[in-house]
XYZ file of N, CA and C in Angstrom:
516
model
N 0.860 -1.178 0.000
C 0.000 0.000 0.000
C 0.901 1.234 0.000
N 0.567 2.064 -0.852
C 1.400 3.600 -1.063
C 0.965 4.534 0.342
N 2.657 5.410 0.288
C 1.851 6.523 1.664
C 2.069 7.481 1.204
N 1.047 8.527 1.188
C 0.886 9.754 1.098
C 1.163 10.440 2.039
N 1.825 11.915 2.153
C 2.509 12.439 3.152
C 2.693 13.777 2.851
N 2.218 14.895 3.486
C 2.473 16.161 2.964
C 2.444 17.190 4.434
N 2.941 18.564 4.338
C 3.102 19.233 5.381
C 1.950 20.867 5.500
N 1.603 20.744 6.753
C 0.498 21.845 6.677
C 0.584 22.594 7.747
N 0.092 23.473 8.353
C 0.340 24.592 9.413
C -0.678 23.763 10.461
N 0.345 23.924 11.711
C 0.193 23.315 12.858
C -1.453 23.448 13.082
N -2.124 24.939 13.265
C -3.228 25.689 12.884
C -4.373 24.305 12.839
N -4.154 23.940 10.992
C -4.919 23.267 10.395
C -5.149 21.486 10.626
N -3.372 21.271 10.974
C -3.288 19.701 11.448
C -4.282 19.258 12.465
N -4.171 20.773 13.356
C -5.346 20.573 14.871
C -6.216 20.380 14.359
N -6.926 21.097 13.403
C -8.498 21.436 13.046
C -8.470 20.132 12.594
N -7.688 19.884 11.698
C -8.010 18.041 11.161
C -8.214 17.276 11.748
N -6.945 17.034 12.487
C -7.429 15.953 13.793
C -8.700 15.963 14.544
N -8.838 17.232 14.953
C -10.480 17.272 15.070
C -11.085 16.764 14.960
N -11.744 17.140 13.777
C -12.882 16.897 12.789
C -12.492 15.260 12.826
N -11.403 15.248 12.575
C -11.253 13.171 11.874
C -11.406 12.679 12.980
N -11.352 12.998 13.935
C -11.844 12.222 14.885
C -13.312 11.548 14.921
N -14.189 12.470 14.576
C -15.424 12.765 14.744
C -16.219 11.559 13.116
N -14.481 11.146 12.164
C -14.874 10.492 10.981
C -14.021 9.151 10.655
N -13.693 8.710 12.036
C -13.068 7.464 12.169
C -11.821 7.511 11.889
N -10.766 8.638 12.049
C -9.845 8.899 12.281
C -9.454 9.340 10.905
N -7.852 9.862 11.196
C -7.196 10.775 9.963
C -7.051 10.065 8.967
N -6.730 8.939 8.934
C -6.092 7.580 7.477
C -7.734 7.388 6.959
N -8.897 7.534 7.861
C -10.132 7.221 7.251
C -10.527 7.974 6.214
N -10.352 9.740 6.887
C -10.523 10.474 6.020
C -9.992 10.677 4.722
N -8.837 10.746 5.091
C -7.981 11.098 4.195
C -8.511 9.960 3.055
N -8.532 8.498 3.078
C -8.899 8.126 1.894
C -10.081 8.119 1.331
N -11.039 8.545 2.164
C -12.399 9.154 2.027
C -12.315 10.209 0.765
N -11.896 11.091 1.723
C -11.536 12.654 0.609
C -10.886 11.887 -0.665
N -9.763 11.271 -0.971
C -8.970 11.108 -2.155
C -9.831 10.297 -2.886
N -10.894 8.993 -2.592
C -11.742 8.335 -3.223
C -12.769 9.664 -3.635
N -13.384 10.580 -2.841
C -14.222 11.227 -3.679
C -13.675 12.297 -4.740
N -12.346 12.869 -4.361
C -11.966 13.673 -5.593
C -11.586 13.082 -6.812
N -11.303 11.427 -6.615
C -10.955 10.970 -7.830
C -12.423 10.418 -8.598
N -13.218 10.640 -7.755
C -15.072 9.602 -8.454
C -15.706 11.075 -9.089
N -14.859 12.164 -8.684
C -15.430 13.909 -9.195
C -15.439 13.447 -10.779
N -16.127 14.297 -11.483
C -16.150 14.497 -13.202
C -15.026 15.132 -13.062
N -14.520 14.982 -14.581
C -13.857 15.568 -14.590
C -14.324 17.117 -15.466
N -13.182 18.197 -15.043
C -14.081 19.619 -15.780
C -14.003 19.097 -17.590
N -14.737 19.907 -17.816
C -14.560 20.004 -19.693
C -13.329 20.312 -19.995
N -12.772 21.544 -19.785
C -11.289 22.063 -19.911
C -10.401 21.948 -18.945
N -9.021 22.409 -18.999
C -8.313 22.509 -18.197
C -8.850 23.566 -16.943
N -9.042 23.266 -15.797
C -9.446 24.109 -15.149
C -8.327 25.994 -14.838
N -7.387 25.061 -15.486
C -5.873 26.298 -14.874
C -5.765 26.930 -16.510
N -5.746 27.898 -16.309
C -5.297 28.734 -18.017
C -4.034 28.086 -18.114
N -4.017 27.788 -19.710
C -2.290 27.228 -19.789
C -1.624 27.954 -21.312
N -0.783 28.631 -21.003
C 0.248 29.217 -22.018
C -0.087 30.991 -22.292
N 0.411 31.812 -22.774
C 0.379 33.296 -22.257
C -0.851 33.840 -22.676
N -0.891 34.866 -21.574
C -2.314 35.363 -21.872
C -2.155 36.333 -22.638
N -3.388 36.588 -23.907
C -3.389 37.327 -24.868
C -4.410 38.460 -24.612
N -4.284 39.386 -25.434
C -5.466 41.029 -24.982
C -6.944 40.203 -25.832
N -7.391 41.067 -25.112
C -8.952 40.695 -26.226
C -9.420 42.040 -25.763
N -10.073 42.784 -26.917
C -10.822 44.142 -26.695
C -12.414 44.308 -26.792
N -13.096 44.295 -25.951
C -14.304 44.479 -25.943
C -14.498 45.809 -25.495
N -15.740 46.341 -26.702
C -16.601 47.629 -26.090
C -17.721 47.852 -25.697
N -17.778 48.871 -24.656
C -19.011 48.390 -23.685
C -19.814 50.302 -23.730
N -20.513 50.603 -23.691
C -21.611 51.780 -23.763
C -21.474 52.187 -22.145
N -21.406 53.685 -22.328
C -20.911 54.543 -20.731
C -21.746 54.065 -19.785
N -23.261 53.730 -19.839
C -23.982 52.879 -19.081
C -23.202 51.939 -18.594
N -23.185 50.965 -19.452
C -22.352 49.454 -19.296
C -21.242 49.586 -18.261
N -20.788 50.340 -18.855
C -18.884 50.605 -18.022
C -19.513 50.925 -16.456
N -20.518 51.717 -16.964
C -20.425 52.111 -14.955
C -21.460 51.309 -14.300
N -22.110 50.877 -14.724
C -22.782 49.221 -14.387
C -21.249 48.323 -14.068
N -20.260 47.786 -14.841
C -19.344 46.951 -14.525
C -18.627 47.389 -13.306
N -18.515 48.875 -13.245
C -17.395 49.158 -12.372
C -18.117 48.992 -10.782
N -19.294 49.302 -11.201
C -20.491 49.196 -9.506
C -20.220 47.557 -9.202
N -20.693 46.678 -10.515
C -20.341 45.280 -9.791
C -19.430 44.941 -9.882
N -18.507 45.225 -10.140
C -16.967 44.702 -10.181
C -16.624 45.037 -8.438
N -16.982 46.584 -8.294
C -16.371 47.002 -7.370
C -17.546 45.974 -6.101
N -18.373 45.907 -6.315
C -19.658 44.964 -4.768
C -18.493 44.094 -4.870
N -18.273 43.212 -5.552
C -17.594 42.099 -5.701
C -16.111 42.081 -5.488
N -15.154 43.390 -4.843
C -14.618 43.726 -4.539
C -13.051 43.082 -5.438
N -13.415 43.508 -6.849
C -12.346 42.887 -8.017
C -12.734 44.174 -8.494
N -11.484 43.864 -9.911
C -11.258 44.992 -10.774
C -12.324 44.837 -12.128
N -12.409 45.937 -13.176
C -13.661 45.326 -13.964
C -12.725 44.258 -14.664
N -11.800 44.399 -15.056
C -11.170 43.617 -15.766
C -11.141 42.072 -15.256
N -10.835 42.153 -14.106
C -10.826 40.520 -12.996
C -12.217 40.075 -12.996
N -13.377 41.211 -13.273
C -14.666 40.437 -13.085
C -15.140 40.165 -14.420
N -15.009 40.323 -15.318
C -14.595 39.986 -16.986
C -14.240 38.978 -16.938
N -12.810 38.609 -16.784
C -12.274 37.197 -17.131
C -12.814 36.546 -16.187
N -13.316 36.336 -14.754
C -14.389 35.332 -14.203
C -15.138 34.732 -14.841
N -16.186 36.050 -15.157
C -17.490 35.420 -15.894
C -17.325 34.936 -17.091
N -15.875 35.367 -17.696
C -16.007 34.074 -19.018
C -15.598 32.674 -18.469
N -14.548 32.722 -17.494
C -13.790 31.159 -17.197
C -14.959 30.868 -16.439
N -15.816 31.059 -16.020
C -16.770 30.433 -15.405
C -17.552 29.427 -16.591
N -17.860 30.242 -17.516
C -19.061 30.112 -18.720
C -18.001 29.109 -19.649
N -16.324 29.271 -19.626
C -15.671 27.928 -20.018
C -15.731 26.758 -19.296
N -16.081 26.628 -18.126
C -15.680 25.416 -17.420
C -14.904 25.707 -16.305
N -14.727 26.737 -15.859
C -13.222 26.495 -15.197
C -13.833 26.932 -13.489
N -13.707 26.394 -12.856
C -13.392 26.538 -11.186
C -14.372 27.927 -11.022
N -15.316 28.768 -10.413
C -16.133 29.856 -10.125
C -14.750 30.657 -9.210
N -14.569 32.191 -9.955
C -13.956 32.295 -9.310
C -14.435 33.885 -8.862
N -13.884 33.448 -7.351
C -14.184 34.384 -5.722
C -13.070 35.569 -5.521
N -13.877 36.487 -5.347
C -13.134 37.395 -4.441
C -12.724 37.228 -3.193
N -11.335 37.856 -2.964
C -10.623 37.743 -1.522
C -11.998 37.294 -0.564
N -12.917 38.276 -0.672
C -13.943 38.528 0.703
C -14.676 37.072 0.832
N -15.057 36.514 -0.511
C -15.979 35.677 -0.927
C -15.010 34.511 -0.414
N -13.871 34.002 -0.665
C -12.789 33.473 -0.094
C -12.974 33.184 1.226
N -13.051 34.372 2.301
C -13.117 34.336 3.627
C -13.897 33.834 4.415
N -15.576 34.332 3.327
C -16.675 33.943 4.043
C -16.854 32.294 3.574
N -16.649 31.995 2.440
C -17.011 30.317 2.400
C -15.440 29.329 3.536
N -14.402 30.554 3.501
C -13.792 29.515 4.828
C -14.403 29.336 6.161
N -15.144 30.528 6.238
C -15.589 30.687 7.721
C -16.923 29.337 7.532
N -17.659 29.642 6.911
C -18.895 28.724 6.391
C -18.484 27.281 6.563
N -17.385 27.138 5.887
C -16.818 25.414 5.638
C -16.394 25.265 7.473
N -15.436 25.789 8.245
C -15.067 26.178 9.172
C -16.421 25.822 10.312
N -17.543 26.066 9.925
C -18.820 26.522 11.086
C -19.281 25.065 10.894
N -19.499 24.749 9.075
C -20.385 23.616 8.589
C -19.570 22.613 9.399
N -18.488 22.739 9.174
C -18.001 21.459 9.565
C -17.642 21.159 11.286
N -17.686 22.145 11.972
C -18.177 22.085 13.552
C -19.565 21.581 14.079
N -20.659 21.897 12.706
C -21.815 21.709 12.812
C -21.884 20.107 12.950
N -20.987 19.578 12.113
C -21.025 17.964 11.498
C -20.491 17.147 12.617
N -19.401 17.704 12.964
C -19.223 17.143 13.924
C -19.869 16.769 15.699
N -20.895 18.175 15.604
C -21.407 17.849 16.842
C -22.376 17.037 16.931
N -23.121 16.682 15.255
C -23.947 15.904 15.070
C -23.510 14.591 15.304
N -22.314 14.328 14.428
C -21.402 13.085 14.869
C -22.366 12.765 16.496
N -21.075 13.651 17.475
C -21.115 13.092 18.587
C -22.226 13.132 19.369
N -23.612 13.718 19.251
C -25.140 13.386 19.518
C -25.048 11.792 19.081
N -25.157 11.496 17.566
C -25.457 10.698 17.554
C -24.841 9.573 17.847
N -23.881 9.380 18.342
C -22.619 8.712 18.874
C -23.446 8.358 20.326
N -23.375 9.407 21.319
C -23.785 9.430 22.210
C -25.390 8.928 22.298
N -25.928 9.194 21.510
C -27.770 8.226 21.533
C -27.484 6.736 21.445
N -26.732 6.431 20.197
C -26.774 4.729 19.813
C -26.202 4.348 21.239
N -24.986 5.196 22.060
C -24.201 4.568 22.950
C -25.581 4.260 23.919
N -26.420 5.331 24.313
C -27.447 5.082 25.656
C -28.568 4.307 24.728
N -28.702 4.033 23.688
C -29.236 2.924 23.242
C -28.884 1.784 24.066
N -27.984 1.280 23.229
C -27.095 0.330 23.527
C -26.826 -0.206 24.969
N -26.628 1.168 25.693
C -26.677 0.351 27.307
C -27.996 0.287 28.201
N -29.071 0.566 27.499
C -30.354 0.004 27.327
C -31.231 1.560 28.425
N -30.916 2.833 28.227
C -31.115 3.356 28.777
C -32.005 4.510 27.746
N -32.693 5.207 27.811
C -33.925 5.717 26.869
C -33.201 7.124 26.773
N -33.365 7.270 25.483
C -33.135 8.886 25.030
C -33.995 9.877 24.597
N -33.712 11.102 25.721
C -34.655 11.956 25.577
C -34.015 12.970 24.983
N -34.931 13.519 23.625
C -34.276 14.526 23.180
C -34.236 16.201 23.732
N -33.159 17.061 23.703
C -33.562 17.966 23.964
C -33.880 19.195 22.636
N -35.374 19.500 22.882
C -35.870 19.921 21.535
C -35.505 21.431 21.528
N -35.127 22.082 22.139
C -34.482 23.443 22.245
C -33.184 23.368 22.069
N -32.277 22.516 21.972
C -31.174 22.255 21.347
C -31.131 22.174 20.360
N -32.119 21.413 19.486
C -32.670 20.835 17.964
C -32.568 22.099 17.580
N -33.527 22.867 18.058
C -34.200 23.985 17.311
C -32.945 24.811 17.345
N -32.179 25.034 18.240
C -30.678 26.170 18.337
C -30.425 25.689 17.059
N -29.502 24.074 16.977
C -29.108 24.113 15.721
C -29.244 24.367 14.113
N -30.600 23.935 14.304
C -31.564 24.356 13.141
C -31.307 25.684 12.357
N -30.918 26.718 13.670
C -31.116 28.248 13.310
C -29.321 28.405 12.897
N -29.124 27.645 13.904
C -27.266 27.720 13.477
C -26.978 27.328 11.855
N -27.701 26.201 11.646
C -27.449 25.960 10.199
C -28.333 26.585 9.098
N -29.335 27.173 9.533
C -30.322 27.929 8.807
C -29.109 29.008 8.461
N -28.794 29.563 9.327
C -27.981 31.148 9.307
C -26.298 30.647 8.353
N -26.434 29.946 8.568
C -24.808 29.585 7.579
C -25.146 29.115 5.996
N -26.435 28.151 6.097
C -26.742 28.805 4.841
C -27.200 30.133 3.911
N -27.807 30.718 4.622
C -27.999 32.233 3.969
C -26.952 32.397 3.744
N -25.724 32.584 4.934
C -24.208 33.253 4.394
C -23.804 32.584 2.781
N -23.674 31.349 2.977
C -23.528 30.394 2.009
C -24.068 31.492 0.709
N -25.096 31.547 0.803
C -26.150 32.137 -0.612
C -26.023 33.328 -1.045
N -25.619 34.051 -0.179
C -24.903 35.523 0.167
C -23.716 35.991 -0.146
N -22.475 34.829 -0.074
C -21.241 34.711 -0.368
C -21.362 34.382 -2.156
N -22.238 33.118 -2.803
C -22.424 32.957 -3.855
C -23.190 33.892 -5.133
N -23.924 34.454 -4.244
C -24.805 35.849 -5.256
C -24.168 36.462 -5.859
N -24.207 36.211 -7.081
C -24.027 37.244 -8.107
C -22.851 36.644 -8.752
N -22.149 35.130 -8.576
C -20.970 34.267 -8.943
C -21.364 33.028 -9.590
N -21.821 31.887 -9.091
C -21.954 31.211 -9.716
C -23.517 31.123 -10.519
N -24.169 31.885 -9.686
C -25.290 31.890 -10.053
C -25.936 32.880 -11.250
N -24.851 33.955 -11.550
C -24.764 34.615 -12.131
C -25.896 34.281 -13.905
N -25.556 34.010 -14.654
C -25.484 33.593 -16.096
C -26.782 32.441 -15.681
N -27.042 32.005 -14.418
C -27.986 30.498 -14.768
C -29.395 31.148 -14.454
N -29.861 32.151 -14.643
C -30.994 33.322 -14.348
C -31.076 32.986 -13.203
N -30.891 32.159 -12.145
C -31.281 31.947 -10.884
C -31.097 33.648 -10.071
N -30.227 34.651 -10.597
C -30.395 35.992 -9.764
C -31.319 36.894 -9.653
């Protein structure tokens, strides 16, 4: 059997261990994750631009321009950076985020995945008082906290994505 082996900030090793705890440990995950990125489609194109980038000139009506520069600027890119998005998007290639948009789906992934884990260990903890034949009572004001916890991280979720991937699919 091959070993995979790579180095990451102390930071993140914690957060891993974490979480893998919560998913039958780090070697579980880890081939978890590598079985699903390899069962992914693959994109249409190369997802990475490959060989030098060339000018292309498009003209746009004084309206237009200051329409681009308002959403370029929400979206906290240049018009030019929000240009080549929305085409590599519409090629195939990876949706791509502003710094901010960046931050908030780390924080999101970051929350989601605290979320997952506490579910883990509820349900860890029920089968266990199953099991030693003792009755589980739920607490339904806990339910409902979480509910709102994950209610509210999806909005962010939808909030962070507006106006990116959803862009071009009329869904805006």
């Amino acid at each position: 059997m091959a070993l995979i082996s790579l180095r990451v900030s102390d930071e993140v090793a914690a957060e891993f261990s974490a979480f893998a705890a919560t998913q039958g440990g780090k070697s579980a995950l880890l081939r978890r994750l590598i079985a699903d990125a390899l069962a992914a489609p693959s994109p249409r194109i190369l997802a990475m631009p490959v060989g030098r980038p060339e000018k292309v000139t498009v003209r746009f009506r004084e309206s237009e321009m200051r329409q681009l520069a308002e959403v370029s600027h929400q979206r906290g890119m240049t018009r030019t950076g929000w240009i080549v998005a929305l085409v590599r998007s519409r090629l195939g290639a990876p949706v791509q985020h502003s710094s901010s948009e960046h931050e908030a789906l780390r924080a999101i992934i970051r929350e989601l995945n605290r979320i997952g884990g506490n579910i883990n260990q509820i349900a860890r903890a029920a089968n266990t008082s199953v099991l030693q034949g003792r009755a589980v009572e739920p607490d339904l004001s806990a339910i409902q906290e979480a509910k709102v916890v994950i209610e509210t991280e999806l909005t962010r979720l939808r909030s962070a994505l507006h106006g990116n991937a959803d862009y071009w699919d009329g869904r805006r």
